[in-house]
Amino acid sequence: MENDFRTASKKFWTTIRHLRRGKQCIEEYFEDLLNPTDTPSGKEAGPGDSGVGSLIRAVRSLYDWCQSLVRIAGNKSDLFPVRVGLHQGCPLSPILFIIFMDRISRHSQGVEGVRFGELRIGSLLFADDVILLASSDCDLQLSLDRFAAKCEAAGMRISTSKSESMVLNRKRVECTLRVGDEILPQVEEFKYLRVLFTSEGRMEREIDRRIGAASAVMRTLHGSVVVKRELSRKAKLSIYQLVYIPALTYGHELWVMTERTRSRVQAAEMSFLRRVAGLSLRDRVRSSVIREELGVDPLRLRVERSQMRWLGHLVRMPPGRLPGEVFRARPTGRRPRVRPRTRWRDYVSRLAWERLGIPQEELDEVAGEREVWASLLRLLPL
């Protein structure tokens, strides 16, 4: 079996590298991987195509006649066969699952989806999480039925207890979706990749959650770290940087900071630093003085730098990368006349103008130069 892996075709390892880098693979790569023959269908065997069938057989041999047991309090159960699923902890399992889910997703694609100009997005995948998108409930039901059928054909099924529907609209719109005989619950908000999304498309609830998570960290560390006299300030500030700040600012690259949210995030920041400095609000010491005493940069600076760094990544993304395509797309339709919300692109463009002096019409050109953009962000004034 070891020789089978060594003689695997170049296409296989190219596919693995593309998957690890998050790149979309060509159809023929997957056909090579999933076709248990020594040559791709419709092609003659060549020097670079040998070994694929042997590799497939080697992978399958890892799952033939698998047995497992349960150990409780030192006692072991009898062995029982395992016919489905992937090996836990096996480095090959994530790659196999990605290939499996990608094939199901590609074969269940239809004409439904959400359009951003010329771009159409029908689904988003991350590990075993799948989001289906459509512009109407009828289209979404068709897409869901097709996806469920492909999963059933592949020996999988949708977990309805963990599935929900949500309509992105400023007003509440009913949307009834079914998987078989079960109706999926409709929600006003849900968490995806640890970020809270709401039906109104606002980020205030997510920022409130981040502040709440940081407060929970503060309560946990208050007696054992924050006010503990035996710990040095250097140790406390290390915990502040490594534990408290990540809990407070997770996903901050796409925040649109208003005066209210900026004030609340700063209050959460200073809540930790003031205690490290041994002060309270009653001491009436300015935040800038406390930061200078502790040698800490303002959190606002860190957030703004990260947001503009992400802007640079989006501008430089090559065609075909989904985040870059969505960023460059221009949705059709008209915005409401009464005080439209600030778009993230408008927010970060204004940020670049106020902090770096770069006008909006030159922003894409400057951010497209990686070294220039990085040097500007390093010089971002306090």
Tab-separated table of C-alpha atoms in Angstrom:
chain	number	residue	atom	x	y	z
A	1	MET	CA	0.000	0.000	0.000
A	2	GLU	CA	2.899	2.343	0.715
A	3	ASN	CA	4.139	1.951	-2.857
A	4	ASP	CA	0.656	2.800	-4.149
A	5	PHE	CA	0.842	6.217	-2.484
A	6	ARG	CA	4.371	6.802	-3.777
A	7	THR	CA	3.362	6.053	-7.362
A	8	ALA	CA	0.252	8.237	-7.297
A	9	SER	CA	-0.197	10.402	-10.374
A	10	LYS	CA	0.915	13.992	-10.497
A	11	LYS	CA	-2.734	15.047	-10.912
A	12	PHE	CA	-3.599	13.622	-7.481
A	13	TRP	CA	-0.952	15.615	-5.631
A	14	THR	CA	-1.812	18.722	-7.669
A	15	THR	CA	-5.408	18.303	-6.507
A	16	ILE	CA	-4.349	17.935	-2.875
A	17	ARG	CA	-2.221	21.098	-3.079
A	18	HIS	CA	-5.100	23.013	-4.644
A	19	LEU	CA	-7.486	21.847	-1.937
A	20	ARG	CA	-5.098	22.874	0.822
A	21	ARG	CA	-4.702	26.329	-0.724
A	22	GLY	CA	-8.457	26.724	-1.107
A	23	LYS	CA	-8.333	26.708	-4.913
A	24	GLN	CA	-11.072	25.360	-7.125
A	25	CYS	CA	-10.016	22.174	-8.871
A	26	ILE	CA	-10.705	21.257	-12.462
A	27	GLU	CA	-13.306	18.608	-13.258
A	28	GLU	CA	-10.766	16.127	-14.572
A	29	TYR	CA	-8.802	16.166	-11.296
A	30	PHE	CA	-11.837	14.906	-9.415
A	31	GLU	CA	-12.653	12.405	-12.135
A	32	ASP	CA	-9.127	11.033	-11.740
A	33	LEU	CA	-9.544	10.792	-7.983
A	34	LEU	CA	-13.015	9.296	-7.890
A	35	ASN	CA	-12.798	6.976	-10.898
A	36	PRO	CA	-11.375	3.677	-9.595
A	37	THR	CA	-9.480	2.852	-12.777
A	38	ASP	CA	-5.901	3.307	-13.778
A	39	THR	CA	-6.708	5.874	-16.467
A	40	PRO	CA	-9.243	8.722	-16.677
A	41	SER	CA	-12.326	7.928	-18.719
A	42	GLY	CA	-11.948	8.704	-22.409
A	43	LYS	CA	-8.137	9.002	-22.243
A	44	GLU	CA	-5.276	6.750	-23.025
A	45	ALA	CA	-2.820	5.878	-20.330
A	46	GLY	CA	0.203	8.152	-20.227
A	47	PRO	CA	3.302	8.558	-18.084
A	48	GLY	CA	1.611	11.060	-15.800
A	49	ASP	CA	-1.686	9.171	-15.378
A	50	SER	CA	-0.455	5.889	-13.901
A	51	GLY	CA	-1.151	4.871	-10.320
A	52	VAL	CA	-4.537	6.544	-9.771
A	53	GLY	CA	-6.459	3.264	-9.607
A	54	SER	CA	-3.861	1.770	-7.292
A	55	LEU	CA	-4.143	4.827	-5.069
A	56	ILE	CA	-7.932	4.534	-4.898
A	57	ARG	CA	-7.626	0.887	-3.943
A	58	ALA	CA	-5.065	1.807	-1.280
A	59	VAL	CA	-7.407	4.406	0.218
A	60	ARG	CA	-10.318	1.964	0.126
A	61	SER	CA	-8.241	-0.658	1.882
A	62	LEU	CA	-7.978	1.690	4.875
A	63	TYR	CA	-11.755	1.414	5.282
A	64	ASP	CA	-12.225	-2.308	4.553
A	65	TRP	CA	-13.261	-4.431	7.544
A	66	CYS	CA	-12.890	-1.567	10.035
A	67	GLN	CA	-13.714	-2.359	13.651
A	68	SER	CA	-13.955	-0.250	16.760
A	69	LEU	CA	-14.745	-0.496	20.457
A	70	VAL	CA	-15.844	1.709	23.332
A	71	ARG	CA	-13.738	2.133	26.459
A	72	ILE	CA	-15.422	3.353	29.657
A	73	ALA	CA	-13.598	3.564	32.999
A	74	GLY	CA	-10.897	1.217	31.746
A	75	ASN	CA	-13.362	-1.423	30.527
A	76	LYS	CA	-13.528	-2.228	26.823
A	77	SER	CA	-16.599	-3.288	24.880
A	78	ASP	CA	-16.675	-5.994	22.240
A	79	LEU	CA	-15.476	-5.080	18.771
A	80	PHE	CA	-18.163	-3.922	16.343
A	81	PRO	CA	-17.879	-3.185	12.611
A	82	VAL	CA	-17.835	0.404	11.268
A	83	ARG	CA	-19.291	0.568	7.762
A	84	VAL	CA	-19.683	4.317	7.214
A	85	GLY	CA	-17.849	7.501	8.114
A	86	LEU	CA	-14.230	8.632	8.139
A	87	HIS	CA	-11.439	7.805	10.566
A	88	GLN	CA	-11.199	10.340	13.378
A	89	GLY	CA	-7.727	11.893	13.540
A	90	CYS	CA	-6.631	10.534	10.167
A	91	PRO	CA	-4.901	13.307	8.151
A	92	LEU	CA	-6.466	11.950	4.965
A	93	SER	CA	-10.052	12.223	6.272
A	94	PRO	CA	-10.527	16.018	5.762
A	95	ILE	CA	-9.290	15.764	2.172
A	96	LEU	CA	-11.614	12.842	1.425
A	97	PHE	CA	-14.581	14.653	2.954
A	98	ILE	CA	-13.844	17.849	0.998
A	99	ILE	CA	-13.729	15.854	-2.244
A	100	PHE	CA	-16.964	14.079	-1.320
A	101	MET	CA	-18.900	17.244	-0.410
A	102	ASP	CA	-17.537	19.183	-3.374
A	103	ARG	CA	-18.779	16.507	-5.738
A	104	ILE	CA	-22.261	16.538	-4.154
A	105	SER	CA	-22.359	20.337	-4.298
A	106	ARG	CA	-21.277	20.556	-7.936
A	107	HIS	CA	-23.740	17.888	-9.052
A	108	SER	CA	-26.631	19.594	-7.222
A	109	GLN	CA	-26.033	23.051	-8.696
A	110	GLY	CA	-28.910	24.617	-10.636
A	111	VAL	CA	-29.865	28.002	-12.019
A	112	GLU	CA	-30.996	29.278	-8.613
A	113	GLY	CA	-28.873	31.610	-6.561
A	114	VAL	CA	-28.326	35.218	-5.580
A	115	ARG	CA	-26.952	37.595	-8.213
A	116	PHE	CA	-24.377	40.308	-7.626
A	117	GLY	CA	-24.216	41.948	-11.049
A	118	GLU	CA	-22.857	39.205	-13.315
A	119	LEU	CA	-21.934	36.972	-10.371
A	120	ARG	CA	-24.322	34.242	-9.196
A	121	ILE	CA	-23.834	32.465	-5.852
A	122	GLY	CA	-25.933	29.395	-5.155
A	123	SER	CA	-24.146	27.842	-2.184
A	124	LEU	CA	-21.344	28.320	0.324
A	125	LEU	CA	-19.451	25.407	1.881
A	126	PHE	CA	-17.197	25.156	4.897
A	127	ALA	CA	-16.316	21.686	6.229
A	128	ASP	CA	-19.703	19.999	6.793
A	129	ASP	CA	-21.655	23.282	6.884
A	130	VAL	CA	-23.593	24.236	3.746
A	131	ILE	CA	-25.498	27.455	3.019
A	132	LEU	CA	-27.937	27.501	0.096
A	133	LEU	CA	-28.821	30.912	-1.338
A	134	ALA	CA	-31.713	31.953	-3.581
A	135	SER	CA	-33.684	35.073	-4.429
A	136	SER	CA	-37.095	33.508	-3.655
A	137	ASP	CA	-38.513	30.796	-1.424
A	138	CYS	CA	-39.578	28.726	-4.467
A	139	ASP	CA	-36.059	28.733	-5.906
A	140	LEU	CA	-34.595	27.931	-2.500
A	141	GLN	CA	-36.957	24.963	-2.076
A	142	LEU	CA	-35.930	23.617	-5.487
A	143	SER	CA	-32.263	23.974	-4.603
A	144	LEU	CA	-32.824	22.325	-1.219
A	145	ASP	CA	-34.732	19.401	-2.756
A	146	ARG	CA	-31.992	18.804	-5.297
A	147	PHE	CA	-29.252	18.987	-2.677
A	148	ALA	CA	-31.139	16.632	-0.336
A	149	ALA	CA	-31.640	14.134	-3.168
A	150	LYS	CA	-27.927	14.146	-4.027
A	151	CYS	CA	-27.058	13.647	-0.358
A	152	GLU	CA	-29.469	10.719	-0.103
A	153	ALA	CA	-28.007	9.161	-3.248
A	154	ALA	CA	-24.528	9.444	-1.698
A	155	GLY	CA	-25.626	7.803	1.570
A	156	MET	CA	-25.938	11.039	3.554
A	157	ARG	CA	-28.898	13.018	4.838
A	158	ILE	CA	-29.509	16.572	5.968
A	159	SER	CA	-29.745	17.022	9.737
A	160	THR	CA	-33.025	18.916	10.039
A	161	SER	CA	-32.497	19.496	13.758
A	162	LYS	CA	-29.427	21.596	12.929
A	163	SER	CA	-30.822	23.297	9.807
A	164	GLU	CA	-32.589	26.671	9.744
A	165	SER	CA	-33.873	29.181	7.224
A	166	MET	CA	-33.496	32.953	7.258
A	167	VAL	CA	-34.695	35.734	4.948
A	168	LEU	CA	-32.437	38.754	4.495
A	169	ASN	CA	-34.903	41.628	4.469
A	170	ARG	CA	-35.571	44.745	6.518
A	171	LYS	CA	-39.145	43.521	6.984
A	172	ARG	CA	-40.147	40.088	8.208
A	173	VAL	CA	-40.985	37.755	5.317
A	174	GLU	CA	-42.343	34.254	5.835
A	175	CYS	CA	-40.365	31.421	4.248
A	176	THR	CA	-41.489	27.799	4.664
A	177	LEU	CA	-38.903	25.209	3.638
A	178	ARG	CA	-39.280	21.452	3.869
A	179	VAL	CA	-36.865	18.554	3.913
A	180	GLY	CA	-39.071	15.568	3.290
A	181	ASP	CA	-41.988	15.882	5.717
A	182	GLU	CA	-40.160	18.135	8.157
A	183	ILE	CA	-40.409	21.937	8.128
A	184	LEU	CA	-37.237	23.888	8.818
A	185	PRO	CA	-37.604	26.578	11.498
A	186	GLN	CA	-37.267	30.185	10.332
A	187	VAL	CA	-35.006	32.355	12.478
A	188	GLU	CA	-34.093	36.028	12.670
A	189	GLU	CA	-30.433	35.345	13.393
A	190	PHE	CA	-27.971	32.471	13.261
A	191	LYS	CA	-24.285	31.826	13.847
A	192	TYR	CA	-22.011	30.757	11.013
A	193	LEU	CA	-18.251	30.370	11.502
A	194	ARG	CA	-18.647	31.904	14.994
A	195	VAL	CA	-20.188	35.116	13.568
A	196	LEU	CA	-23.798	36.136	14.195
A	197	PHE	CA	-25.806	37.068	11.097
A	198	THR	CA	-29.201	38.782	11.379
A	199	SER	CA	-32.096	38.953	8.949
A	200	GLU	CA	-31.708	42.745	8.735
A	201	GLY	CA	-28.058	42.448	7.713
A	202	ARG	CA	-26.768	44.488	10.644
A	203	MET	CA	-23.575	43.850	12.614
A	204	GLU	CA	-24.554	45.574	15.860
A	205	ARG	CA	-25.794	42.332	17.436
A	206	GLU	CA	-22.535	40.598	16.550
A	207	ILE	CA	-20.481	43.425	18.058
A	208	ASP	CA	-22.641	43.224	21.198
A	209	ARG	CA	-21.888	39.471	21.326
A	210	ARG	CA	-18.166	40.146	21.046
A	211	ILE	CA	-18.336	42.630	23.910
A	212	GLY	CA	-20.296	40.082	25.948
A	213	ALA	CA	-17.709	37.386	25.196
A	214	ALA	CA	-14.928	39.730	26.296
A	215	SER	CA	-16.834	40.495	29.506
A	216	ALA	CA	-17.102	36.761	30.195
A	217	VAL	CA	-13.326	36.444	29.754
A	218	MET	CA	-12.871	39.361	32.142
A	219	ARG	CA	-15.035	37.732	34.804
A	220	THR	CA	-13.123	34.477	34.452
A	221	LEU	CA	-9.695	36.111	34.703
A	222	HIS	CA	-10.508	38.906	37.141
A	223	GLY	CA	-9.421	37.322	40.399
A	224	SER	CA	-6.761	34.957	39.078
A	225	VAL	CA	-5.040	37.301	36.615
A	226	VAL	CA	-6.278	40.876	36.215
A	227	VAL	CA	-6.025	42.079	39.833
A	228	LYS	CA	-3.593	39.446	41.112
A	229	ARG	CA	-0.648	41.314	42.629
A	230	GLU	CA	1.788	38.416	42.233
A	231	LEU	CA	1.556	38.670	38.441
A	232	SER	CA	3.619	41.289	36.661
A	233	ARG	CA	2.083	43.821	34.308
A	234	LYS	CA	3.961	42.230	31.444
A	235	ALA	CA	2.255	38.883	32.094
A	236	LYS	CA	-1.162	40.523	32.422
A	237	LEU	CA	-0.694	42.435	29.167
A	238	SER	CA	0.361	39.233	27.409
A	239	ILE	CA	-2.921	37.639	28.476
A	240	TYR	CA	-4.708	40.812	27.363
A	241	GLN	CA	-3.185	40.502	23.877
A	242	LEU	CA	-3.530	36.723	23.516
A	243	VAL	CA	-6.880	36.006	25.196
A	244	TYR	CA	-8.955	39.119	25.814
A	245	ILE	CA	-8.459	40.991	22.536
A	246	PRO	CA	-9.165	37.974	20.259
A	247	ALA	CA	-12.429	37.364	22.133
A	248	LEU	CA	-13.398	41.020	21.725
A	249	THR	CA	-12.425	41.542	18.085
A	250	TYR	CA	-13.119	38.199	16.352
A	251	GLY	CA	-14.350	38.926	12.823
A	252	HIS	CA	-13.758	42.682	13.186
A	253	GLU	CA	-12.385	43.034	9.648
A	254	LEU	CA	-15.937	43.448	8.293
A	255	TRP	CA	-17.332	45.668	11.032
A	256	VAL	CA	-18.773	49.056	10.114
A	257	MET	CA	-17.928	51.104	13.164
A	258	THR	CA	-20.402	53.816	14.177
A	259	GLU	CA	-19.774	56.265	16.996
A	260	ARG	CA	-21.866	54.112	19.316
A	261	THR	CA	-20.072	50.849	18.566
A	262	ARG	CA	-16.668	52.543	18.612
A	263	SER	CA	-17.445	53.952	22.074
A	264	ARG	CA	-18.628	50.569	23.378
A	265	VAL	CA	-15.580	48.696	22.047
A	266	GLN	CA	-13.277	51.299	23.602
A	267	ALA	CA	-15.105	50.954	26.935
A	268	ALA	CA	-14.563	47.180	26.830
A	269	GLU	CA	-10.895	47.717	25.999
A	270	MET	CA	-10.310	50.137	28.849
A	271	SER	CA	-12.233	47.967	31.311
A	272	PHE	CA	-9.324	45.493	31.235
A	273	LEU	CA	-6.480	48.010	30.991
A	274	ARG	CA	-7.787	50.179	33.819
A	275	ARG	CA	-7.788	47.213	36.199
A	276	VAL	CA	-4.288	46.207	35.111
A	277	ALA	CA	-3.147	49.733	35.928
A	278	GLY	CA	-4.879	49.515	39.339
A	279	LEU	CA	-7.309	52.319	38.518
A	280	SER	CA	-11.058	52.782	38.270
A	281	LEU	CA	-13.389	55.295	36.628
A	282	ARG	CA	-13.531	57.220	39.897
A	283	ASP	CA	-9.827	58.069	39.511
A	284	ARG	CA	-10.751	60.121	36.407
A	285	VAL	CA	-7.557	59.263	34.515
A	286	ARG	CA	-7.774	59.637	30.751
A	287	SER	CA	-7.617	56.491	28.605
A	288	SER	CA	-4.703	57.868	26.577
A	289	VAL	CA	-2.682	58.316	29.763
A	290	ILE	CA	-3.362	54.729	30.872
A	291	ARG	CA	-2.358	53.339	27.464
A	292	GLU	CA	0.823	55.382	27.457
A	293	GLU	CA	1.697	54.172	30.964
A	294	LEU	CA	1.147	50.537	29.949
A	295	GLY	CA	2.771	50.906	26.521
A	296	VAL	CA	-0.326	49.688	24.644
A	297	ASP	CA	-1.567	51.000	21.302
A	298	PRO	CA	-5.253	51.948	21.026
A	299	LEU	CA	-7.468	49.043	20.029
A	300	ARG	CA	-9.104	51.313	17.466
A	301	LEU	CA	-5.786	51.470	15.609
A	302	ARG	CA	-5.517	47.684	15.528
A	303	VAL	CA	-9.074	47.332	14.207
A	304	GLU	CA	-8.618	49.965	11.503
A	305	ARG	CA	-5.298	48.500	10.391
A	306	SER	CA	-6.827	45.026	10.081
A	307	GLN	CA	-9.803	46.358	8.151
A	308	MET	CA	-7.606	48.145	5.632
A	309	ARG	CA	-5.291	45.133	5.415
A	310	TRP	CA	-8.310	43.010	4.456
A	311	LEU	CA	-9.251	45.653	1.891
A	312	GLY	CA	-5.825	45.184	0.316
A	313	HIS	CA	-6.337	41.407	0.175
A	314	LEU	CA	-9.697	41.853	-1.556
A	315	VAL	CA	-8.337	44.301	-4.118
A	316	ARG	CA	-5.430	41.990	-4.987
A	317	MET	CA	-7.458	38.774	-5.207
A	318	PRO	CA	-7.241	37.279	-8.706
A	319	PRO	CA	-10.383	36.651	-10.761
A	320	GLY	CA	-12.220	33.544	-9.641
A	321	ARG	CA	-11.707	34.033	-5.894
A	322	LEU	CA	-15.199	34.399	-4.426
A	323	PRO	CA	-14.481	37.109	-1.782
A	324	GLY	CA	-12.796	39.300	-4.386
A	325	GLU	CA	-15.581	38.755	-6.909
A	326	VAL	CA	-18.246	39.707	-4.348
A	327	PHE	CA	-16.241	42.789	-3.366
A	328	ARG	CA	-15.939	43.941	-6.980
A	329	ALA	CA	-19.558	43.114	-7.897
A	330	ARG	CA	-22.204	45.817	-8.050
A	331	PRO	CA	-25.657	44.589	-6.923
A	332	THR	CA	-28.594	45.752	-9.000
A	333	GLY	CA	-31.531	47.688	-7.585
A	334	ARG	CA	-32.012	50.978	-5.775
A	335	ARG	CA	-31.212	51.784	-2.180
A	336	PRO	CA	-33.847	53.403	0.062
A	337	ARG	CA	-33.864	57.181	0.038
A	338	VAL	CA	-34.152	57.672	3.775
A	339	ARG	CA	-30.728	57.443	5.397
A	340	PRO	CA	-29.286	54.357	3.673
A	341	ARG	CA	-26.882	52.272	5.722
A	342	THR	CA	-23.166	52.728	5.313
A	343	ARG	CA	-21.701	50.033	3.078
A	344	TRP	CA	-18.462	48.400	4.179
A	345	ARG	CA	-16.649	49.567	1.056
A	346	ASP	CA	-17.763	53.177	1.628
A	347	TYR	CA	-16.757	52.926	5.275
A	348	VAL	CA	-13.267	51.588	4.599
A	349	SER	CA	-12.781	54.055	1.709
A	350	ARG	CA	-13.564	56.929	4.050
A	351	LEU	CA	-11.226	55.380	6.597
A	352	ALA	CA	-8.387	55.300	4.042
A	353	TRP	CA	-9.019	58.943	3.179
A	354	GLU	CA	-9.176	60.136	6.797
A	355	ARG	CA	-6.244	58.056	8.086
A	356	LEU	CA	-3.960	57.792	5.060
A	357	GLY	CA	-5.072	60.642	2.823
A	358	ILE	CA	-5.800	58.318	-0.139
A	359	PRO	CA	-8.784	59.450	-2.267
A	360	GLN	CA	-11.368	56.845	-3.224
A	361	GLU	CA	-10.559	56.971	-6.951
A	362	GLU	CA	-6.930	56.014	-6.234
A	363	LEU	CA	-7.624	53.465	-3.495
A	364	ASP	CA	-7.714	50.328	-5.666
A	365	GLU	CA	-4.478	51.284	-7.405
A	366	VAL	CA	-2.591	51.945	-4.156
A	367	ALA	CA	-4.015	48.905	-2.314
A	368	GLY	CA	-3.118	46.761	-5.323
A	369	GLU	CA	0.595	47.314	-4.607
A	370	ARG	CA	1.218	44.952	-1.718
A	371	GLU	CA	4.490	46.384	-0.432
A	372	VAL	CA	3.308	49.976	-0.727
A	373	TRP	CA	0.046	49.210	1.047
A	374	ALA	CA	1.796	47.303	3.849
A	375	SER	CA	4.243	50.159	4.429
A	376	LEU	CA	1.371	52.661	4.642
A	377	LEU	CA	-0.435	50.530	7.217
A	378	ARG	CA	2.711	50.262	9.341
A	379	LEU	CA	2.887	54.061	9.401
A	380	LEU	CA	-0.782	54.451	10.326
A	381	PRO	CA	-0.907	57.375	12.803
A	382	LEU	CA	-2.352	56.998	16.284
